[in-house]
PDB file of C-alpha atoms and ligand atoms in Angstrom:
ATOM      1  CA  UNK V   1      -0.562   0.378  -0.362  1.00 46.00           C
ATOM      2  CA  UNK V   2       3.482   2.303  -0.021  1.00 51.00           C
ATOM      3  CA  UNK V   3       2.244   5.909  -2.021  1.00 56.00           C
ATOM      4  CA  UNK V   4       1.356   8.592  -0.934  1.00 82.00           C
ATOM      5  CA  UNK V   5      -0.175   8.211   1.616  1.00 93.00           C
ATOM      6  CA  UNK V   6       2.073   6.749   4.099  1.00 98.00           C
ATOM      7  CA  UNK V   7       2.591   8.052   7.619  1.00 98.00           C
ATOM      8  CA  UNK V   8       5.386   9.096  10.202  1.00 98.00           C
ATOM      9  CA  UNK V   9       5.228   7.354  13.088  1.00 98.00           C
ATOM     10  CA  UNK V  10       6.507   8.084  16.402  1.00 98.00           C
ATOM     11  CA  UNK V  11       6.678   5.540  18.556  1.00 98.00           C
ATOM     12  CA  UNK V  12       7.312   6.451  23.040  1.00 98.00           C
ATOM     13  CA  UNK V  13       6.884   3.753  25.523  1.00 97.00           C
ATOM     14  CA  UNK V  14       4.388   5.193  27.033  1.00 96.00           C
ATOM     15  CA  UNK V  15       2.727   8.916  26.989  1.00 96.00           C
ATOM     16  CA  UNK V  16       5.883  11.076  27.277  1.00 96.00           C
ATOM     17  CA  UNK V  17       6.606  11.147  23.689  1.00 98.00           C
ATOM     18  CA  UNK V  18       2.615  12.813  23.275  1.00 98.00           C
ATOM     19  CA  UNK V  19       5.125  15.818  24.282  1.00 98.00           C
ATOM     20  CA  UNK V  20       7.622  15.189  21.162  1.00 98.00           C
ATOM     21  CA  UNK V  21       4.800  14.903  18.762  1.00 98.00           C
ATOM     22  CA  UNK V  22       2.929  17.645  19.426  1.00 98.00           C
ATOM     23  CA  UNK V  23       5.911  20.325  18.767  1.00 98.00           C
ATOM     24  CA  UNK V  24       6.567  18.429  15.725  1.00 98.00           C
ATOM     25  CA  UNK V  25       2.978  18.479  14.852  1.00 97.00           C
ATOM     26  CA  UNK V  26       3.995  22.389  15.464  1.00 97.00           C
ATOM     27  CA  UNK V  27       6.117  22.644  12.893  1.00 97.00           C
ATOM     28  CA  UNK V  28       4.581  19.799  10.279  1.00 97.00           C
ATOM     29  CA  UNK V  29       1.254  20.090  11.334  1.00 97.00           C
ATOM     30  CA  UNK V  30       0.298  18.907   7.408  1.00 97.00           C
ATOM     31  CA  UNK V  31       2.350  15.245   7.752  1.00 97.00           C
ATOM     32  CA  UNK V  32       0.067  12.670   8.534  1.00 98.00           C
ATOM     33  CA  UNK V  33       1.544  11.031  11.900  1.00 98.00           C
ATOM     34  CA  UNK V  34       0.426   7.894  14.041  1.00 98.00           C
ATOM     35  CA  UNK V  35       1.325   8.216  17.209  1.00 98.00           C
ATOM     36  CA  UNK V  36       2.114   4.845  19.906  1.00 98.00           C
ATOM     37  CA  UNK V  37       3.291   4.374  23.176  1.00 98.00           C
ATOM     38  CA  UNK V  38       3.599   0.619  24.751  1.00 97.00           C
ATOM     39  CA  UNK V  39       2.031   2.081  28.195  1.00 96.00           C
ATOM     40  CA  UNK V  40       1.059  -2.028  28.468  1.00 96.00           C
ATOM     41  CA  UNK V  41       4.807  -2.385  29.114  1.00 95.00           C
ATOM     42  CA  UNK V  42       6.035   1.424  30.855  1.00 95.00           C
ATOM     43  CA  UNK V  43       8.166   1.384  31.742  1.00 95.00           C
ATOM     44  CA  UNK V  44      10.874   0.550  29.575  1.00 96.00           C
ATOM     45  CA  UNK V  45      13.596   2.295  31.304  1.00 94.00           C
ATOM     46  CA  UNK V  46      14.141  -0.361  34.295  1.00 91.00           C
ATOM     47  CA  UNK V  47      13.315  -3.523  32.294  1.00 94.00           C
ATOM     48  CA  UNK V  48      16.711  -5.801  30.771  1.00 95.00           C
ATOM     49  CA  UNK V  49      17.774  -5.305  26.684  1.00 96.00           C
ATOM     50  CA  UNK V  50      15.941  -7.984  25.804  1.00 96.00           C
ATOM     51  CA  UNK V  51      12.808  -6.835  26.685  1.00 96.00           C
ATOM     52  CA  UNK V  52      13.317  -3.924  26.064  1.00 97.00           C
ATOM     53  CA  UNK V  53      13.588  -5.295  21.902  1.00 97.00           C
ATOM     54  CA  UNK V  54      11.051  -7.314  22.015  1.00 97.00           C
ATOM     55  CA  UNK V  55       7.990  -5.165  23.621  1.00 97.00           C
ATOM     56  CA  UNK V  56      10.418  -2.218  21.002  1.00 98.00           C
ATOM     57  CA  UNK V  57       9.934  -4.802  17.882  1.00 97.00           C
ATOM     58  CA  UNK V  58       7.232  -5.376  17.706  1.00 97.00           C
ATOM     59  CA  UNK V  59       5.720  -2.138  18.515  1.00 98.00           C
ATOM     60  CA  UNK V  60       7.782  -0.841  14.935  1.00 98.00           C
ATOM     61  CA  UNK V  61       6.527  -4.481  13.709  1.00 97.00           C
ATOM     62  CA  UNK V  62       3.668  -2.648  13.742  1.00 98.00           C
ATOM     63  CA  UNK V  63       3.874   0.639  12.842  1.00 98.00           C
ATOM     64  CA  UNK V  64       5.147  -0.365   9.701  1.00 98.00           C
ATOM     65  CA  UNK V  65       2.568  -3.267   8.522  1.00 96.00           C
ATOM     66  CA  UNK V  66      -0.491  -2.050  10.412  1.00 97.00           C
ATOM     67  CA  UNK V  67      -0.024   1.684   9.456  1.00 98.00           C
ATOM     68  CA  UNK V  68       2.753   1.692   6.903  1.00 98.00           C
ATOM     69  CA  UNK V  69       4.928   4.149   8.158  1.00 98.00           C
ATOM     70  CA  UNK V  70       7.463   5.507   5.860  1.00 98.00           C
ATOM     71  CA  UNK V  71       9.637   6.827   8.838  1.00 98.00           C
ATOM     72  CA  UNK V  72       9.366   6.245  12.263  1.00 98.00           C
ATOM     73  CA  UNK V  73      11.296   8.693  15.406  1.00 98.00           C
ATOM     74  CA  UNK V  74      12.048   6.444  17.798  1.00 98.00           C
ATOM     75  CA  UNK V  75      10.606   9.191  20.206  1.00 98.00           C
ATOM     76  CA  UNK V  76      11.404   6.977  23.859  1.00 98.00           C
ATOM     77  CA  UNK V  77      15.557   7.531  24.781  1.00 98.00           C
ATOM     78  CA  UNK V  78      16.039   4.222  26.540  1.00 97.00           C
ATOM     79  CA  UNK V  79      14.385   1.669  23.695  1.00 98.00           C
ATOM     80  CA  UNK V  80      16.750   4.748  21.359  1.00 97.00           C
ATOM     81  CA  UNK V  81      19.566   3.737  24.106  1.00 96.00           C
ATOM     82  CA  UNK V  82      19.094  -0.132  23.972  1.00 96.00           C
ATOM     83  CA  UNK V  83      17.249  -1.480  21.437  1.00 97.00           C
ATOM     84  CA  UNK V  84      17.779   1.332  17.644  1.00 98.00           C
ATOM     85  CA  UNK V  85      21.334  -0.104  16.118  1.00 96.00           C
ATOM     86  CA  UNK V  86      20.241  -3.377  15.505  1.00 97.00           C
ATOM     87  CA  UNK V  87      16.048  -2.916  14.801  1.00 98.00           C
ATOM     88  CA  UNK V  88      18.945  -0.097  12.439  1.00 97.00           C
ATOM     89  CA  UNK V  89      21.153  -3.020  11.484  1.00 97.00           C
ATOM     90  CA  UNK V  90      18.856  -6.910  11.816  1.00 96.00           C
ATOM     91  CA  UNK V  91      15.913  -6.214  11.277  1.00 96.00           C
ATOM     92  CA  UNK V  92      15.450  -3.407   8.966  1.00 97.00           C
ATOM     93  CA  UNK V  93      17.605  -4.404   5.395  1.00 97.00           C
ATOM     94  CA  UNK V  94      15.640  -7.783   5.984  1.00 97.00           C
ATOM     95  CA  UNK V  95      12.125  -6.775   6.842  1.00 96.00           C
ATOM     96  CA  UNK V  96      11.529  -3.063   5.872  1.00 97.00           C
ATOM     97  CA  UNK V  97      14.948  -1.445   3.739  1.00 97.00           C
ATOM     98  CA  UNK V  98      13.222   1.282   2.582  1.00 96.00           C
ATOM     99  CA  UNK V  99      12.306   1.902   5.129  1.00 98.00           C
ATOM    100  CA  UNK V 100      13.821   4.675   8.219  1.00 98.00           C
ATOM    101  CA  UNK V 101      13.841   4.663  12.277  1.00 98.00           C
ATOM    102  CA  UNK V 102      15.363   7.490  13.303  1.00 98.00           C
ATOM    103  CA  UNK V 103      16.224   8.340  17.177  1.00 98.00           C
ATOM    104  CA  UNK V 104      16.998  10.566  20.104  1.00 98.00           C
ATOM    105  CA  UNK V 105      20.908  10.324  20.392  1.00 97.00           C
ATOM    106  CA  UNK V 106      22.028  11.359  17.537  1.00 95.00           C
ATOM    107  CA  UNK V 107      20.450  15.221  17.159  1.00 96.00           C
ATOM    108  CA  UNK V 108      20.868  15.231  20.807  1.00 96.00           C
ATOM    109  CA  UNK V 109      24.065  14.893  21.087  1.00 95.00           C
ATOM    110  CA  UNK V 110      24.243  16.973  18.135  1.00 94.00           C
ATOM    111  CA  UNK V 111      22.959  19.814  19.882  1.00 93.00           C
ATOM    112  CA  UNK V 112      24.790  19.689  21.878  1.00 92.00           C
ATOM    113  CA  UNK V 113      28.131  20.113  20.286  1.00 92.00           C
ATOM    114  CA  UNK V 114      26.855  23.056  18.380  1.00 91.00           C
ATOM    115  CA  UNK V 115      26.754  24.892  21.517  1.00 90.00           C
ATOM    116  CA  UNK V 116      30.119  23.587  22.079  1.00 91.00           C
ATOM    117  CA  UNK V 117      29.412  23.055  25.682  1.00 93.00           C
ATOM    118  CA  UNK V 118      32.440  20.847  27.717  1.00 92.00           C
ATOM    119  CA  UNK V 119      30.764  19.123  30.610  1.00 96.00           C
ATOM    120  CA  UNK V 120      27.348  18.181  29.807  1.00 97.00           C
ATOM    121  CA  UNK V 121      25.308  17.210  32.397  1.00 98.00           C
ATOM    122  CA  UNK V 122      22.408  14.627  31.617  1.00 98.00           C
ATOM    123  CA  UNK V 123      19.444  13.333  33.823  1.00 98.00           C
ATOM    124  CA  UNK V 124      17.349  10.133  32.299  1.00 97.00           C
ATOM    125  CA  UNK V 125      15.831   6.389  33.282  1.00 95.00           C
ATOM    126  CA  UNK V 126      18.374   3.665  34.814  1.00 94.00           C
ATOM    127  CA  UNK V 127      18.463   1.985  31.244  1.00 94.00           C
ATOM    128  CA  UNK V 128      19.477   4.883  29.520  1.00 97.00           C
ATOM    129  CA  UNK V 129      22.060   6.229  32.087  1.00 97.00           C
ATOM    130  CA  UNK V 130      23.448   3.047  32.172  1.00 96.00           C
ATOM    131  CA  UNK V 131      23.545   1.884  28.732  1.00 96.00           C
ATOM    132  CA  UNK V 132      26.705   5.223  28.182  1.00 97.00           C
ATOM    133  CA  UNK V 133      25.555   5.543  25.157  1.00 97.00           C
ATOM    134  CA  UNK V 134      25.457   9.480  25.345  1.00 97.00           C
ATOM    135  CA  UNK V 135      28.633   9.429  26.713  1.00 96.00           C
ATOM    136  CA  UNK V 136      30.293   7.023  24.063  1.00 95.00           C
ATOM    137  CA  UNK V 137      28.773   8.607  21.010  1.00 94.00           C
ATOM    138  CA  UNK V 138      29.314  11.864  22.443  1.00 93.00           C
ATOM    139  CA  UNK V 139      33.421  11.326  22.803  1.00 90.00           C
ATOM    140  CA  UNK V 140      33.698   9.297  19.878  1.00 91.00           C
ATOM    141  CA  UNK V 141      33.310  13.405  18.419  1.00 91.00           C
ATOM    142  CA  UNK V 142      35.141  15.164  21.243  1.00 92.00           C
ATOM    143  CA  UNK V 143      37.144  12.832  23.957  1.00 93.00           C
ATOM    144  CA  UNK V 144      37.661  15.695  26.190  1.00 93.00           C
ATOM    145  CA  UNK V 145      34.194  16.086  26.723  1.00 94.00           C
ATOM    146  CA  UNK V 146      33.459  15.698  29.978  1.00 96.00           C
ATOM    147  CA  UNK V 147      29.385  14.473  30.555  1.00 97.00           C
ATOM    148  CA  UNK V 148      27.606  13.636  34.552  1.00 98.00           C
ATOM    149  CA  UNK V 149      25.079  11.326  34.227  1.00 98.00           C
ATOM    150  CA  UNK V 150      22.278  10.933  37.433  1.00 98.00           C
ATOM    151  CA  UNK V 151      19.462   8.286  36.720  1.00 97.00           C
ATOM    152  CA  UNK V 152      16.526   9.702  38.107  1.00 97.00           C
ATOM    153  CA  UNK V 153      13.400   6.393  38.936  1.00 94.00           C
ATOM    154  CA  UNK V 154      10.856   8.905  40.191  1.00 95.00           C
ATOM    155  CA  UNK V 155      10.279  11.621  37.718  1.00 96.00           C
ATOM    156  CA  UNK V 156       9.174   9.167  35.095  1.00 94.00           C
ATOM    157  CA  UNK V 157       6.248   7.968  38.159  1.00 92.00           C
ATOM    158  CA  UNK V 158       5.670  11.457  39.594  1.00 95.00           C
ATOM    159  CA  UNK V 159       5.035  12.581  36.558  1.00 93.00           C
ATOM    160  CA  UNK V 160       2.446   9.958  35.516  1.00 87.00           C
ATOM    161  CA  UNK V 161       0.669   9.500  39.054  1.00 86.00           C
ATOM    162  CA  UNK V 162       0.471  13.589  39.943  1.00 86.00           C
ATOM    163  CA  UNK V 163       3.208  13.739  42.233  1.00 92.00           C
ATOM    164  CA  UNK V 164       4.745  17.393  40.529  1.00 93.00           C
ATOM    165  CA  UNK V 165       4.296  18.588  44.670  1.00 96.00           C
ATOM    166  CA  UNK V 166       6.926  16.295  45.847  1.00 97.00           C
ATOM    167  CA  UNK V 167       8.851  17.378  42.216  1.00 97.00           C
ATOM    168  CA  UNK V 168      10.916  20.174  43.581  1.00 98.00           C
ATOM    169  CA  UNK V 169      12.229  18.452  46.638  1.00 98.00           C
ATOM    170  CA  UNK V 170      12.978  15.436  43.959  1.00 98.00           C
ATOM    171  CA  UNK V 171      14.956  17.311  41.251  1.00 98.00           C
ATOM    172  CA  UNK V 172      17.079  18.893  43.755  1.00 98.00           C
ATOM    173  CA  UNK V 173      18.572  16.055  45.157  1.00 98.00           C
ATOM    174  CA  UNK V 174      19.093  14.768  41.647  1.00 98.00           C
ATOM    175  CA  UNK V 175      20.049  18.335  40.127  1.00 98.00           C
ATOM    176  CA  UNK V 176      21.692  20.124  42.173  1.00 98.00           C
ATOM    177  CA  UNK V 177      24.889  17.555  42.361  1.00 98.00           C
ATOM    178  CA  UNK V 178      25.455  18.261  38.924  1.00 98.00           C
ATOM    179  CA  UNK V 179      24.738  21.618  39.481  1.00 97.00           C
ATOM    180  CA  UNK V 180      27.793  22.232  41.742  1.00 97.00           C
ATOM    181  CA  UNK V 181      30.059  20.746  39.648  1.00 97.00           C
ATOM    182  CA  UNK V 182      29.712  22.664  37.301  1.00 97.00           C
ATOM    183  CA  UNK V 183      28.052  21.430  34.815  1.00 98.00           C
ATOM    184  CA  UNK V 184      26.930  24.419  31.164  1.00 96.00           C
ATOM    185  CA  UNK V 185      24.288  22.245  30.030  1.00 97.00           C
ATOM    186  CA  UNK V 186      21.491  19.306  31.134  1.00 98.00           C
ATOM    187  CA  UNK V 187      20.539  17.493  28.976  1.00 98.00           C
ATOM    188  CA  UNK V 188      17.372  15.722  29.629  1.00 98.00           C
ATOM    189  CA  UNK V 189      17.125  12.888  28.228  1.00 98.00           C
ATOM    190  CA  UNK V 190      13.679  10.890  28.808  1.00 97.00           C
ATOM    191  CA  UNK V 191      10.728  11.690  26.579  1.00 96.00           C
ATOM    192  CA  UNK V 192       9.146  12.500  30.077  1.00 96.00           C
ATOM    193  CA  UNK V 193      11.268  15.467  31.044  1.00 97.00           C
ATOM    194  CA  UNK V 194      10.194  17.863  28.612  1.00 96.00           C
ATOM    195  CA  UNK V 195       7.048  18.676  31.075  1.00 96.00           C
ATOM    196  CA  UNK V 196      10.068  20.102  33.797  1.00 98.00           C
ATOM    197  CA  UNK V 197      12.049  21.780  31.470  1.00 98.00           C
ATOM    198  CA  UNK V 198      10.618  25.289  32.361  1.00 98.00           C
ATOM    199  CA  UNK V 199      10.981  24.658  36.726  1.00 98.00           C
ATOM    200  CA  UNK V 200      14.210  23.182  36.096  1.00 98.00           C
ATOM    201  CA  UNK V 201      15.551  26.333  33.897  1.00 98.00           C
ATOM    202  CA  UNK V 202      13.662  28.669  36.740  1.00 98.00           C
ATOM    203  CA  UNK V 203      15.024  26.660  39.984  1.00 98.00           C
ATOM    204  CA  UNK V 204      18.095  25.884  38.563  1.00 98.00           C
ATOM    205  CA  UNK V 205      18.642  28.618  36.351  1.00 97.00           C
ATOM    206  CA  UNK V 206      20.316  25.619  33.766  1.00 97.00           C
ATOM    207  CA  UNK V 207      20.059  25.968  29.977  1.00 97.00           C
ATOM    208  CA  UNK V 208      18.294  22.498  29.393  1.00 98.00           C
ATOM    209  CA  UNK V 209      19.276  20.771  26.618  1.00 97.00           C
ATOM    210  CA  UNK V 210      14.762  19.493  25.470  1.00 98.00           C
ATOM    211  CA  UNK V 211      14.534  17.274  22.686  1.00 98.00           C
ATOM    212  CA  UNK V 212      10.613  18.853  22.113  1.00 98.00           C
ATOM    213  CA  UNK V 213      12.791  21.551  21.761  1.00 98.00           C
ATOM    214  CA  UNK V 214      15.925  20.041  18.938  1.00 96.00           C
ATOM    215  CA  UNK V 215      13.251  17.306  17.248  1.00 98.00           C
ATOM    216  CA  UNK V 216      11.351  19.368  14.917  1.00 98.00           C
ATOM    217  CA  UNK V 217      14.065  21.717  13.541  1.00 97.00           C
ATOM    218  CA  UNK V 218      16.132  17.976  12.819  1.00 97.00           C
ATOM    219  CA  UNK V 219      13.044  16.566  11.459  1.00 98.00           C
ATOM    220  CA  UNK V 220      12.432  18.403   9.149  1.00 98.00           C
ATOM    221  CA  UNK V 221      16.117  18.798   8.074  1.00 97.00           C
ATOM    222  CA  UNK V 222      15.663  15.255   7.526  1.00 98.00           C
ATOM    223  CA  UNK V 223      12.284  15.037   5.454  1.00 98.00           C
ATOM    224  CA  UNK V 224      14.787  17.625   3.057  1.00 98.00           C
ATOM    225  CA  UNK V 225      17.487  15.529   2.554  1.00 98.00           C
ATOM    226  CA  UNK V 226      15.954  13.200   1.391  1.00 98.00           C
ATOM    227  CA  UNK V 227      13.342  13.871  -0.521  1.00 97.00           C
ATOM    228  CA  UNK V 228      12.772  10.706  -1.001  1.00 97.00           C
ATOM    229  CA  UNK V 229      11.057   9.744   2.179  1.00 98.00           C
ATOM    230  CA  UNK V 230       9.381  13.266   2.290  1.00 97.00           C
ATOM    231  CA  UNK V 231       7.078  12.810  -0.346  1.00 96.00           C
ATOM    232  CA  UNK V 232       5.410   9.344  -0.352  1.00 98.00           C
ATOM    233  CA  UNK V 233       4.006  11.115   3.201  1.00 98.00           C
ATOM    234  CA  UNK V 234       0.883  11.951   3.463  1.00 98.00           C
ATOM    235  CA  UNK V 235      -0.384  15.873   4.348  1.00 97.00           C
ATOM    236  CA  UNK V 236      -3.641  15.855   5.377  1.00 97.00           C
ATOM    237  CA  UNK V 237      -2.758  17.244   8.690  1.00 97.00           C
ATOM    238  CA  UNK V 238      -3.987  13.636   9.818  1.00 97.00           C
ATOM    239  CA  UNK V 239      -2.805  12.101  13.689  1.00 97.00           C
ATOM    240  CA  UNK V 240      -3.892   9.055  15.373  1.00 98.00           C
ATOM    241  CA  UNK V 241      -2.888   8.335  19.402  1.00 98.00           C
ATOM    242  CA  UNK V 242      -2.467   4.363  19.781  1.00 98.00           C
ATOM    243  CA  UNK V 243      -1.802   2.883  22.712  1.00 98.00           C
ATOM    244  CA  UNK V 244      -1.261  -0.189  24.134  1.00 98.00           C
ATOM    245  CA  UNK V 245      -3.725  -0.452  26.948  1.00 97.00           C
ATOM    246  CA  UNK V 246      -6.412   2.608  28.140  1.00 98.00           C
ATOM    247  CA  UNK V 247      -7.282   3.779  30.951  1.00 96.00           C
ATOM    248  CA  UNK V 248      -8.685   6.776  32.186  1.00 95.00           C
ATOM    249  CA  UNK V 249      -5.568   8.323  33.425  1.00 93.00           C
ATOM    250  CA  UNK V 250      -4.096   7.524  30.355  1.00 94.00           C
ATOM    251  CA  UNK V 251      -6.546   8.961  28.360  1.00 96.00           C
ATOM    252  CA  UNK V 252      -6.573  12.128  31.232  1.00 95.00           C
ATOM    253  CA  UNK V 253      -2.436  11.963  31.480  1.00 95.00           C
ATOM    254  CA  UNK V 254      -2.461  11.966  27.043  1.00 96.00           C
ATOM    255  CA  UNK V 255      -4.359  15.447  26.607  1.00 97.00           C
ATOM    256  CA  UNK V 256      -2.843  17.107  29.124  1.00 95.00           C
ATOM    257  CA  UNK V 257       0.979  15.948  27.640  1.00 96.00           C
ATOM    258  CA  UNK V 258      -1.129  17.846  24.229  1.00 97.00           C
ATOM    259  CA  UNK V 259      -2.300  20.456  25.138  1.00 96.00           C
ATOM    260  CA  UNK V 260      -6.110  19.393  23.882  1.00 95.00           C
ATOM    261  CA  UNK V 261      -8.307  16.185  23.806  1.00 96.00           C
ATOM    262  CA  UNK V 262      -6.700  14.036  21.644  1.00 96.00           C
ATOM    263  CA  UNK V 263      -8.678  10.217  21.488  1.00 95.00           C
ATOM    264  CA  UNK V 264      -6.536   7.762  22.417  1.00 97.00           C
ATOM    265  CA  UNK V 265      -7.144   4.017  20.394  1.00 98.00           C
ATOM    266  CA  UNK V 266      -6.086   1.081  21.754  1.00 98.00           C
ATOM    267  CA  UNK V 267      -4.543  -1.397  19.765  1.00 98.00           C
ATOM    268  CA  UNK V 268      -3.602  -5.064  20.366  1.00 95.00           C
ATOM    269  CA  UNK V 269       0.757  -5.650  19.472  1.00 95.00           C
ATOM    270  CA  UNK V 270       1.657  -9.111  18.430  1.00 85.00           C
ATOM    271  CA  UNK V 271       3.777  -9.465  21.134  1.00 74.00           C
ATOM    272  CA  UNK V 272       7.320 -11.585  20.034  1.00 66.00           C
ATOM    273  CA  UNK V 273       8.139 -13.217  23.448  1.00 70.00           C
ATOM    274  CA  UNK V 274      10.646 -12.211  26.024  1.00 69.00           C
TER     275      UNK V 274
HETATM  276  N1  DGL O   1       9.875   6.786  27.300  1.00 57.80           N
HETATM  277  C1  DGL O   1      11.139   6.245  28.158  1.00 57.80           C
HETATM  278  C2  DGL O   1      12.751   7.029  27.688  1.00 57.80           C
HETATM  279  O1  DGL O   1      12.937   8.401  26.833  1.00 57.80           O
HETATM  280  C3  DGL O   1      11.016   6.648  29.397  1.00 57.80           C
HETATM  281  C4  DGL O   1       9.480   6.064  30.221  1.00 57.80           C
HETATM  282  C5  DGL O   1      10.500   4.945  30.875  1.00 57.80           C
HETATM  283  O2  DGL O   1      10.890   4.267  31.361  1.00 57.80           O
HETATM  284  O3  DGL O   1       9.336   3.634  29.686  1.00 57.80           O
HETATM  285  O4  DGL O   1      12.877   6.700  28.034  1.00 57.80           O
END
């Protein structure tokens, strides 16, 4: 069914990526897109590599086979750190050689490098931090760059479960030590943390690298450099929001993250086994 009606896919482990979808839609409002959040298995950040790969691959397969996505933005940092390379090198060339999946690590690193920071802080999920993917990728390009990483597992539950009243105390615990160590910028390497960027900027007077601010320009640039992809994605301005589990709280959160009411639809994704 490939043609001029293919879609842009946006994948996240849960609902945080809706803030990325909102930003992409703000910049490219006509582009037909499908968002898929694996709410049945969120959070990915504390899971094993095997589980993250199996869940991610099942969702990516769904977006390609059922929704005819030509390009998928893997908004989830944990999946980008864990499953992306294996999908790009093993699965894609065999199953969908023409299609593409782009992660968030490389664009985020490019943005940090463009600004010339030499001492960077990073907060993320357990998996992302312990994978060391940001450190390795940054230091491949500039070995002199220092990256101070903190695993911040309490932030996603506080964001998802209405825990904002406790957020400042928890952020102080994670961020003040980084600030004391003289970081020049802080990378928010998790989809959910976009909603904390203003609070972090104000409270700690820090330069924040937020992915919802980076990705729209990077995507527009990518599409310009890849007309073969750009021209087959539909331009009717359609947007679908899919989840693998649906509760009233998820529906409420999704609309909250998007800034207006959206209709979440529950779908079944075939499992590949863990
Ligand atoms: N979407 C995940 C990420 O960006 C955060 C939530 C999770 O742990 O699944 O890393």
